[in-house]
PDB file of N, CA and C in Angstrom:
ATOM      1  N   MET A1367      47.317  61.453  11.041  1.00  0.00           N
ATOM      2  CA  MET A1367      47.829  60.164  10.759  1.00  0.00           C
ATOM      3  C   MET A1367      46.842  59.423   9.873  1.00  0.00           C
ATOM      4  N   GLN A1368      47.395  58.734   8.980  1.00  0.00           N
ATOM      5  CA  GLN A1368      46.571  58.021   8.011  1.00  0.00           C
ATOM      6  C   GLN A1368      46.394  56.572   8.457  1.00  0.00           C
ATOM      7  N   SER A1369      45.110  56.111   8.479  1.00  0.00           N
ATOM      8  CA  SER A1369      44.859  54.722   8.905  1.00  0.00           C
ATOM      9  C   SER A1369      44.880  53.798   7.697  1.00  0.00           C
ATOM     10  N   THR A1370      45.420  52.650   7.897  1.00  0.00           N
ATOM     11  CA  THR A1370      45.480  51.665   6.814  1.00  0.00           C
ATOM     12  C   THR A1370      44.322  50.693   6.970  1.00  0.00           C
ATOM     13  N   PRO A1371      43.743  50.301   5.859  1.00  0.00           N
ATOM     14  CA  PRO A1371      42.630  49.343   5.962  1.00  0.00           C
ATOM     15  C   PRO A1371      43.123  48.004   6.503  1.00  0.00           C
ATOM     16  N   LYS A1372      42.291  47.399   7.322  1.00  0.00           N
ATOM     17  CA  LYS A1372      42.665  46.116   7.913  1.00  0.00           C
ATOM     18  C   LYS A1372      42.423  45.008   6.892  1.00  0.00           C
ATOM     19  N   LYS A1373      43.317  44.058   6.908  1.00  0.00           N
ATOM     20  CA  LYS A1373      43.155  42.907   6.019  1.00  0.00           C
ATOM     21  C   LYS A1373      42.132  41.952   6.638  1.00  0.00           C
ATOM     22  N   MET A1374      41.462  41.222   5.756  1.00  0.00           N
ATOM     23  CA  MET A1374      40.516  40.236   6.260  1.00  0.00           C
ATOM     24  C   MET A1374      41.310  39.103   6.902  1.00  0.00           C
ATOM     25  N   ALA A1375      40.853  38.705   8.062  1.00  0.00           N
ATOM     26  CA  ALA A1375      41.583  37.682   8.808  1.00  0.00           C
ATOM     27  C   ALA A1375      41.338  36.287   8.250  1.00  0.00           C
ATOM     28  N   THR A1376      40.163  36.052   7.670  1.00  0.00           N
ATOM     29  CA  THR A1376      39.861  34.715   7.179  1.00  0.00           C
ATOM     30  C   THR A1376      39.571  34.768   5.688  1.00  0.00           C
ATOM     31  N   LYS A1377      39.875  33.686   5.055  1.00  0.00           N
ATOM     32  CA  LYS A1377      39.563  33.566   3.638  1.00  0.00           C
ATOM     33  C   LYS A1377      38.291  32.743   3.502  1.00  0.00           C
ATOM     34  N   LEU A1378      37.608  32.916   2.418  1.00  0.00           N
ATOM     35  CA  LEU A1378      36.417  32.110   2.166  1.00  0.00           C
ATOM     36  C   LEU A1378      36.839  30.680   1.863  1.00  0.00           C
ATOM     37  N   PRO A1379      36.115  29.711   2.419  1.00  0.00           N
ATOM     38  CA  PRO A1379      36.501  28.323   2.141  1.00  0.00           C
ATOM     39  C   PRO A1379      36.181  27.955   0.695  1.00  0.00           C
ATOM     40  N   LYS A1380      36.978  27.053   0.170  1.00  0.00           N
ATOM     41  CA  LYS A1380      36.729  26.594  -1.195  1.00  0.00           C
ATOM     42  C   LYS A1380      35.478  25.725  -1.203  1.00  0.00           C
ATOM     43  N   PRO A1381      34.720  25.779  -2.268  1.00  0.00           N
ATOM     44  CA  PRO A1381      33.531  24.924  -2.324  1.00  0.00           C
ATOM     45  C   PRO A1381      33.930  23.443  -2.390  1.00  0.00           C
ATOM     46  N   VAL A1382      33.173  22.633  -1.701  1.00  0.00           N
ATOM     47  CA  VAL A1382      33.464  21.202  -1.664  1.00  0.00           C
ATOM     48  C   VAL A1382      32.771  20.568  -2.859  1.00  0.00           C
ATOM     49  N   MET A1383      33.528  20.120  -3.811  1.00  0.00           N
ATOM     50  CA  MET A1383      32.956  19.501  -4.990  1.00  0.00           C
ATOM     51  C   MET A1383      33.284  18.010  -5.063  1.00  0.00           C
ATOM     52  N   LYS A1384      34.428  17.657  -4.507  1.00  0.00           N
ATOM     53  CA  LYS A1384      34.864  16.271  -4.608  1.00  0.00           C
ATOM     54  C   LYS A1384      34.034  15.409  -3.645  1.00  0.00           C
ATOM     55  N   GLY A1385      33.348  14.413  -4.186  1.00  0.00           N
ATOM     56  CA  GLY A1385      32.548  13.504  -3.379  1.00  0.00           C
ATOM     57  C   GLY A1385      31.189  14.053  -2.977  1.00  0.00           C
ATOM     58  N   LEU A1386      30.806  15.201  -3.504  1.00  0.00           N
ATOM     59  CA  LEU A1386      29.534  15.809  -3.136  1.00  0.00           C
ATOM     60  C   LEU A1386      28.363  14.948  -3.598  1.00  0.00           C
ATOM     61  N   TRP A1387      28.443  14.407  -4.798  1.00  0.00           N
ATOM     62  CA  TRP A1387      27.366  13.572  -5.338  1.00  0.00           C
ATOM     63  C   TRP A1387      27.213  12.304  -4.518  1.00  0.00           C
ATOM     64  N   VAL A1388      28.330  11.701  -4.119  1.00  0.00           N
ATOM     65  CA  VAL A1388      28.283  10.461  -3.339  1.00  0.00           C
ATOM     66  C   VAL A1388      27.646  10.722  -1.978  1.00  0.00           C
ATOM     67  N   LYS A1389      28.004  11.829  -1.336  1.00  0.00           N
ATOM     68  CA  LYS A1389      27.420  12.156  -0.040  1.00  0.00           C
ATOM     69  C   LYS A1389      25.915  12.413  -0.179  1.00  0.00           C
ATOM     70  N   SER A1390      25.551  13.135  -1.212  1.00  0.00           N
ATOM     71  CA  SER A1390      24.144  13.427  -1.438  1.00  0.00           C
ATOM     72  C   SER A1390      23.367  12.148  -1.742  1.00  0.00           C
ATOM     73  N   TYR A1391      23.939  11.277  -2.556  1.00  0.00           N
ATOM     74  CA  TYR A1391      23.300  10.023  -2.931  1.00  0.00           C
ATOM     75  C   TYR A1391      23.120   9.137  -1.702  1.00  0.00           C
ATOM     76  N   ALA A1392      24.127   9.037  -0.871  1.00  0.00           N
ATOM     77  CA  ALA A1392      24.043   8.211   0.336  1.00  0.00           C
ATOM     78  C   ALA A1392      22.965   8.746   1.275  1.00  0.00           C
ATOM     79  N   TYR A1393      22.890  10.047   1.431  1.00  0.00           N
ATOM     80  CA  TYR A1393      21.870  10.661   2.288  1.00  0.00           C
ATOM     81  C   TYR A1393      20.471  10.349   1.770  1.00  0.00           C
ATOM     82  N   HIS A1394      20.266  10.537   0.478  1.00  0.00           N
ATOM     83  CA  HIS A1394      18.939  10.311  -0.091  1.00  0.00           C
ATOM     84  C   HIS A1394      18.556   8.825  -0.073  1.00  0.00           C
ATOM     85  N   MET A1395      19.507   7.940  -0.203  1.00  0.00           N
ATOM     86  CA  MET A1395      19.212   6.517  -0.102  1.00  0.00           C
ATOM     87  C   MET A1395      18.773   6.155   1.319  1.00  0.00           C
ATOM     88  N   LYS A1396      19.422   6.709   2.311  1.00  0.00           N
ATOM     89  CA  LYS A1396      19.039   6.439   3.698  1.00  0.00           C
ATOM     90  C   LYS A1396      17.641   6.983   3.995  1.00  0.00           C
ATOM     91  N   VAL A1397      17.375   8.199   3.569  1.00  0.00           N
ATOM     92  CA  VAL A1397      16.057   8.795   3.789  1.00  0.00           C
ATOM     93  C   VAL A1397      14.988   8.000   3.048  1.00  0.00           C
ATOM     94  N   GLY A1398      15.292   7.593   1.827  1.00  0.00           N
ATOM     95  CA  GLY A1398      14.335   6.806   1.052  1.00  0.00           C
ATOM     96  C   GLY A1398      14.050   5.460   1.699  1.00  0.00           C
ATOM     97  N   ALA A1399      15.059   4.820   2.239  1.00  0.00           N
ATOM     98  CA  ALA A1399      14.869   3.530   2.904  1.00  0.00           C
ATOM     99  C   ALA A1399      14.003   3.689   4.150  1.00  0.00           C
ATOM    100  N   VAL A1400      14.247   4.723   4.929  1.00  0.00           N
ATOM    101  CA  VAL A1400      13.452   4.958   6.135  1.00  0.00           C
ATOM    102  C   VAL A1400      11.999   5.253   5.770  1.00  0.00           C
ATOM    103  N   LEU A1401      11.786   6.085   4.769  1.00  0.00           N
ATOM    104  CA  LEU A1401      10.419   6.407   4.353  1.00  0.00           C
ATOM    105  C   LEU A1401       9.700   5.183   3.790  1.00  0.00           C
ATOM    106  N   THR A1402      10.417   4.326   3.083  1.00  0.00           N
ATOM    107  CA  THR A1402       9.813   3.114   2.539  1.00  0.00           C
ATOM    108  C   THR A1402       9.377   2.173   3.649  1.00  0.00           C
ATOM    109  N   VAL A1403      10.243   1.972   4.619  1.00  0.00           N
ATOM    110  CA  VAL A1403       9.895   1.098   5.746  1.00  0.00           C
ATOM    111  C   VAL A1403       8.702   1.673   6.512  1.00  0.00           C
ATOM    112  N   ALA A1404       8.672   2.986   6.694  1.00  0.00           N
ATOM    113  CA  ALA A1404       7.558   3.620   7.398  1.00  0.00           C
ATOM    114  C   ALA A1404       6.258   3.459   6.611  1.00  0.00           C
ATOM    115  N   ALA A1405       6.325   3.633   5.294  1.00  0.00           N
ATOM    116  CA  ALA A1405       5.124   3.500   4.471  1.00  0.00           C
ATOM    117  C   ALA A1405       4.593   2.071   4.488  1.00  0.00           C
ATOM    118  N   VAL A1406       5.484   1.095   4.417  1.00  0.00           N
ATOM    119  CA  VAL A1406       5.057  -0.309   4.457  1.00  0.00           C
ATOM    120  C   VAL A1406       4.441  -0.628   5.816  1.00  0.00           C
ATOM    121  N   GLY A1407       5.036  -0.152   6.868  1.00  0.00           N
ATOM    122  CA  GLY A1407       4.482  -0.382   8.206  1.00  0.00           C
ATOM    123  C   GLY A1407       3.108   0.234   8.379  1.00  0.00           C
ATOM    124  N   LEU A1408       2.944   1.464   7.904  1.00  0.00           N
ATOM    125  CA  LEU A1408       1.632   2.116   7.991  1.00  0.00           C
ATOM    126  C   LEU A1408       0.591   1.393   7.151  1.00  0.00           C
ATOM    127  N   TYR A1409       0.974   0.935   5.965  1.00  0.00           N
ATOM    128  CA  TYR A1409       0.037   0.213   5.108  1.00  0.00           C
ATOM    129  C   TYR A1409      -0.396  -1.098   5.749  1.00  0.00           C
ATOM    130  N   LYS A1410       0.556  -1.833   6.327  1.00  0.00           N
ATOM    131  CA  LYS A1410       0.218  -3.103   6.971  1.00  0.00           C
ATOM    132  C   LYS A1410      -0.706  -2.871   8.170  1.00  0.00           C
ATOM    133  N   ALA A1411      -0.446  -1.831   8.945  1.00  0.00           N
ATOM    134  CA  ALA A1411      -1.304  -1.528  10.087  1.00  0.00           C
ATOM    135  C   ALA A1411      -2.697  -1.136   9.617  1.00  0.00           C
ATOM    136  N   TRP A1412      -2.777  -0.313   8.575  1.00  0.00           N
ATOM    137  CA  TRP A1412      -4.072   0.105   8.022  1.00  0.00           C
ATOM    138  C   TRP A1412      -4.837  -1.101   7.498  1.00  0.00           C
ATOM    139  N   GLU A1413      -4.144  -1.988   6.795  1.00  0.00           N
ATOM    140  CA  GLU A1413      -4.785  -3.174   6.235  1.00  0.00           C
ATOM    141  C   GLU A1413      -5.284  -4.087   7.348  1.00  0.00           C
ATOM    142  N   GLU A1414      -4.482  -4.290   8.356  1.00  0.00           N
ATOM    143  CA  GLU A1414      -4.889  -5.136   9.475  1.00  0.00           C
ATOM    144  C   GLU A1414      -6.117  -4.558  10.156  1.00  0.00           C
ATOM    145  N   TYR A1415      -6.109  -3.257  10.378  1.00  0.00           N
ATOM    146  CA  TYR A1415      -7.195  -2.637  11.125  1.00  0.00           C
ATOM    147  C   TYR A1415      -8.503  -2.644  10.326  1.00  0.00           C
ATOM    148  N   PHE A1416      -8.463  -2.187   9.088  1.00  0.00           N
ATOM    149  CA  PHE A1416      -9.694  -2.042   8.323  1.00  0.00           C
ATOM    150  C   PHE A1416     -10.127  -3.328   7.632  1.00  0.00           C
ATOM    151  N   PHE A1417      -9.236  -3.980   6.925  1.00  0.00           N
ATOM    152  CA  PHE A1417      -9.619  -5.149   6.147  1.00  0.00           C
ATOM    153  C   PHE A1417     -10.015  -6.315   7.040  1.00  0.00           C
ATOM    154  N   THR A1418      -9.224  -6.577   8.045  1.00  0.00           N
ATOM    155  CA  THR A1418      -9.499  -7.729   8.900  1.00  0.00           C
ATOM    156  C   THR A1418     -10.778  -7.516   9.704  1.00  0.00           C
ATOM    157  N   SER A1419     -11.011  -6.303  10.174  1.00  0.00           N
ATOM    158  CA  SER A1419     -12.230  -6.059  10.945  1.00  0.00           C
ATOM    159  C   SER A1419     -13.462  -6.188  10.057  1.00  0.00           C
ATOM    160  N   ARG A1420     -13.377  -5.694   8.821  1.00  0.00           N
ATOM    161  CA  ARG A1420     -14.522  -5.842   7.909  1.00  0.00           C
ATOM    162  C   ARG A1420     -14.742  -7.298   7.530  1.00  0.00           C
ATOM    163  N   TRP A1421     -13.659  -8.045   7.313  1.00  0.00           N
ATOM    164  CA  TRP A1421     -13.791  -9.451   6.952  1.00  0.00           C
ATOM    165  C   TRP A1421     -14.400 -10.248   8.104  1.00  0.00           C
ATOM    166  N   THR A1422     -14.010  -9.949   9.317  1.00  0.00           N
ATOM    167  CA  THR A1422     -14.570 -10.635  10.484  1.00  0.00           C
ATOM    168  C   THR A1422     -16.063 -10.343  10.617  1.00  0.00           C
ATOM    169  N   ALA A1423     -16.448  -9.084  10.401  1.00  0.00           N
ATOM    170  CA  ALA A1423     -17.870  -8.730  10.469  1.00  0.00           C
ATOM    171  C   ALA A1423     -18.651  -9.430   9.360  1.00  0.00           C
ATOM    172  N   PHE A1424     -18.072  -9.544   8.179  1.00  0.00           N
ATOM    173  CA  PHE A1424     -18.734 -10.239   7.077  1.00  0.00           C
ATOM    174  C   PHE A1424     -18.922 -11.720   7.394  1.00  0.00           C
ATOM    175  N   GLU A1425     -17.896 -12.355   7.942  1.00  0.00           N
ATOM    176  CA  GLU A1425     -17.988 -13.774   8.273  1.00  0.00           C
ATOM    177  C   GLU A1425     -19.049 -14.060   9.328  1.00  0.00           C
ATOM    178  N   LYS A1426     -19.278 -13.131  10.246  1.00  0.00           N
ATOM    179  CA  LYS A1426     -20.281 -13.332  11.286  1.00  0.00           C
ATOM    180  C   LYS A1426     -21.696 -13.326  10.718  1.00  0.00           C
ATOM    181  N   THR A1427     -21.930 -12.523   9.683  1.00  0.00           N
ATOM    182  CA  THR A1427     -23.283 -12.367   9.158  1.00  0.00           C
ATOM    183  C   THR A1427     -23.533 -13.153   7.879  1.00  0.00           C
ATOM    184  N   TYR A1428     -22.527 -13.802   7.318  1.00  0.00           N
ATOM    185  CA  TYR A1428     -22.678 -14.477   6.030  1.00  0.00           C
ATOM    186  C   TYR A1428     -23.356 -15.830   6.200  1.00  0.00           C
ATOM    187  N   ASP A1429     -24.392 -16.062   5.392  1.00  0.00           N
ATOM    188  CA  ASP A1429     -25.082 -17.348   5.381  1.00  0.00           C
ATOM    189  C   ASP A1429     -24.895 -17.960   4.001  1.00  0.00           C
ATOM    190  N   MET A1430     -24.111 -19.022   3.923  1.00  0.00           N
ATOM    191  CA  MET A1430     -23.759 -19.617   2.645  1.00  0.00           C
ATOM    192  C   MET A1430     -24.988 -20.198   1.933  1.00  0.00           C
ATOM    193  N   GLU A1431     -25.857 -20.836   2.666  1.00  0.00           N
ATOM    194  CA  GLU A1431     -27.039 -21.454   2.054  1.00  0.00           C
ATOM    195  C   GLU A1431     -27.976 -20.389   1.485  1.00  0.00           C
ATOM    196  N   LYS A1432     -28.178 -19.306   2.216  1.00  0.00           N
ATOM    197  CA  LYS A1432     -29.036 -18.221   1.738  1.00  0.00           C
ATOM    198  C   LYS A1432     -28.445 -17.588   0.469  1.00  0.00           C
ATOM    199  N   ASP A1433     -27.127 -17.427   0.453  1.00  0.00           N
ATOM    200  CA  ASP A1433     -26.464 -16.859  -0.717  1.00  0.00           C
ATOM    201  C   ASP A1433     -26.583 -17.793  -1.923  1.00  0.00           C
ATOM    202  N   PHE A1434     -26.458 -19.097  -1.693  1.00  0.00           N
ATOM    203  CA  PHE A1434     -26.597 -20.065  -2.774  1.00  0.00           C
ATOM    204  C   PHE A1434     -28.009 -20.029  -3.349  1.00  0.00           C
ATOM    205  N   GLN A1435     -29.022 -19.972  -2.486  1.00  0.00           N
ATOM    206  CA  GLN A1435     -30.415 -19.922  -2.951  1.00  0.00           C
ATOM    207  C   GLN A1435     -30.681 -18.643  -3.749  1.00  0.00           C
ATOM    208  N   ARG A1436     -30.125 -17.538  -3.305  1.00  0.00           N
ATOM    209  CA  ARG A1436     -30.309 -16.271  -4.019  1.00  0.00           C
ATOM    210  C   ARG A1436     -29.681 -16.335  -5.409  1.00  0.00           C
ATOM    211  N   LYS A1437     -28.485 -16.893  -5.508  1.00  0.00           N
ATOM    212  CA  LYS A1437     -27.815 -17.019  -6.802  1.00  0.00           C
ATOM    213  C   LYS A1437     -28.530 -18.005  -7.704  1.00  0.00           C
ATOM    214  N   MET A1438     -29.075 -19.066  -7.131  1.00  0.00           N
ATOM    215  CA  MET A1438     -29.784 -20.056  -7.926  1.00  0.00           C
ATOM    216  C   MET A1438     -31.049 -19.449  -8.519  1.00  0.00           C
ATOM    217  N   LYS A1439     -31.787 -18.672  -7.727  1.00  0.00           N
ATOM    218  CA  LYS A1439     -33.003 -18.027  -8.229  1.00  0.00           C
ATOM    219  C   LYS A1439     -32.690 -16.959  -9.269  1.00  0.00           C
ATOM    220  N   ALA A1440     -31.523 -16.358  -9.173  1.00  0.00           N
ATOM    221  CA  ALA A1440     -31.130 -15.327 -10.145  1.00  0.00           C
ATOM    222  C   ALA A1440     -30.635 -15.943 -11.446  1.00  0.00           C
ATOM    223  N   GLY A1441     -30.381 -17.251 -11.454  1.00  0.00           N
ATOM    224  CA  GLY A1441     -29.926 -17.913 -12.673  1.00  0.00           C
ATOM    225  C   GLY A1441     -28.444 -17.800 -12.924  1.00  0.00           C
ATOM    226  N   VAL A1442     -27.663 -17.652 -11.878  1.00  0.00           N
ATOM    227  CA  VAL A1442     -26.219 -17.516 -12.028  1.00  0.00           C
ATOM    228  C   VAL A1442     -25.594 -18.825 -12.500  1.00  0.00           C
ATOM    229  N   PHE A1443     -26.086 -19.947 -12.000  1.00  0.00           N
ATOM    230  CA  PHE A1443     -25.501 -21.240 -12.322  1.00  0.00           C
ATOM    231  C   PHE A1443     -26.083 -21.771 -13.630  1.00  0.00           C
ATOM    232  N   GLN A1444     -25.228 -22.294 -14.486  1.00  0.00           N
ATOM    233  CA  GLN A1444     -25.673 -22.791 -15.790  1.00  0.00           C
ATOM    234  C   GLN A1444     -26.248 -24.198 -15.697  1.00  0.00           C
ATOM    235  N   CYS A1445     -25.858 -24.974 -14.719  1.00  0.00           N
ATOM    236  CA  CYS A1445     -26.298 -26.362 -14.640  1.00  0.00           C
ATOM    237  C   CYS A1445     -27.544 -26.537 -13.770  1.00  0.00           C
ATOM    238  N   ILE A1446     -28.013 -25.491 -13.090  1.00  0.00           N
ATOM    239  CA  ILE A1446     -29.192 -25.577 -12.229  1.00  0.00           C
ATOM    240  C   ILE A1446     -30.163 -24.480 -12.647  1.00  0.00           C
ATOM    241  N   ASP A1447     -31.442 -24.833 -12.842  1.00  0.00           N
ATOM    242  CA  ASP A1447     -32.414 -23.796 -13.182  1.00  0.00           C
ATOM    243  C   ASP A1447     -32.910 -23.117 -11.900  1.00  0.00           C
ATOM    244  N   SER A1448     -33.822 -22.162 -12.038  1.00  0.00           N
ATOM    245  CA  SER A1448     -34.256 -21.372 -10.888  1.00  0.00           C
ATOM    246  C   SER A1448     -35.066 -22.178  -9.883  1.00  0.00           C
ATOM    247  N   ASN A1449     -35.559 -23.349 -10.274  1.00  0.00           N
ATOM    248  CA  ASN A1449     -36.310 -24.198  -9.350  1.00  0.00           C
ATOM    249  C   ASN A1449     -35.414 -25.175  -8.604  1.00  0.00           C
ATOM    250  N   GLY A1450     -34.146 -25.245  -8.936  1.00  0.00           N
ATOM    251  CA  GLY A1450     -33.211 -26.138  -8.282  1.00  0.00           C
ATOM    252  C   GLY A1450     -33.057 -27.466  -8.986  1.00  0.00           C
ATOM    253  N   VAL A1451     -33.619 -27.602 -10.192  1.00  0.00           N
ATOM    254  CA  VAL A1451     -33.521 -28.846 -10.949  1.00  0.00           C
ATOM    255  C   VAL A1451     -32.220 -28.839 -11.753  1.00  0.00           C
ATOM    256  N   ILE A1452     -31.459 -29.920 -11.650  1.00  0.00           N
ATOM    257  CA  ILE A1452     -30.190 -30.006 -12.361  1.00  0.00           C
ATOM    258  C   ILE A1452     -30.468 -30.313 -13.828  1.00  0.00           C
ATOM    259  N   ARG A1453     -29.907 -29.522 -14.708  1.00  0.00           N
ATOM    260  CA  ARG A1453     -30.088 -29.704 -16.147  1.00  0.00           C
ATOM    261  C   ARG A1453     -29.131 -30.736 -16.659  1.00  0.00           C
ATOM    262  N   LYS A1454     -29.539 -31.421 -17.707  1.00  0.00           N
ATOM    263  CA  LYS A1454     -28.658 -32.393 -18.372  1.00  0.00           C
ATOM    264  C   LYS A1454     -27.720 -31.604 -19.287  1.00  0.00           C
ATOM    265  N   SER A1455     -26.518 -32.109 -19.439  1.00  0.00           N
ATOM    266  CA  SER A1455     -25.569 -31.451 -20.334  1.00  0.00           C
ATOM    267  C   SER A1455     -25.961 -31.744 -21.780  1.00  0.00           C
ATOM    268  N   ASP A1456     -25.629 -30.854 -22.692  1.00  0.00           N
ATOM    269  CA  ASP A1456     -26.004 -30.988 -24.102  1.00  0.00           C
ATOM    270  C   ASP A1456     -24.955 -31.714 -24.907  1.00  0.00           C
ATOM    271  N   ASP A1457     -24.103 -32.493 -24.286  1.00  0.00           N
ATOM    272  CA  ASP A1457     -23.022 -33.183 -24.993  1.00  0.00           C
ATOM    273  C   ASP A1457     -23.546 -34.132 -25.996  1.00  0.00           C
TER     274      ASP A1457
END
């Protein structure tokens, strides 16, 4: 007896082309929004932790008068000489 080949029971599905770009675009927009929010949150936490702690430590040790005297002796100010004498303007 001769056997007949069996037919395939299922057909291959047609490729989905209609609306594929819109679905892909919507997915990538959602992922991009989530990643952006996560990046901003991490940056704000990093800034709070490192910048604020360093600024607080700087404020504890900063002496404004000592810094002014150092700048005055270095000649940073144009109207005050290194001895602290105020110069007259050349107007």
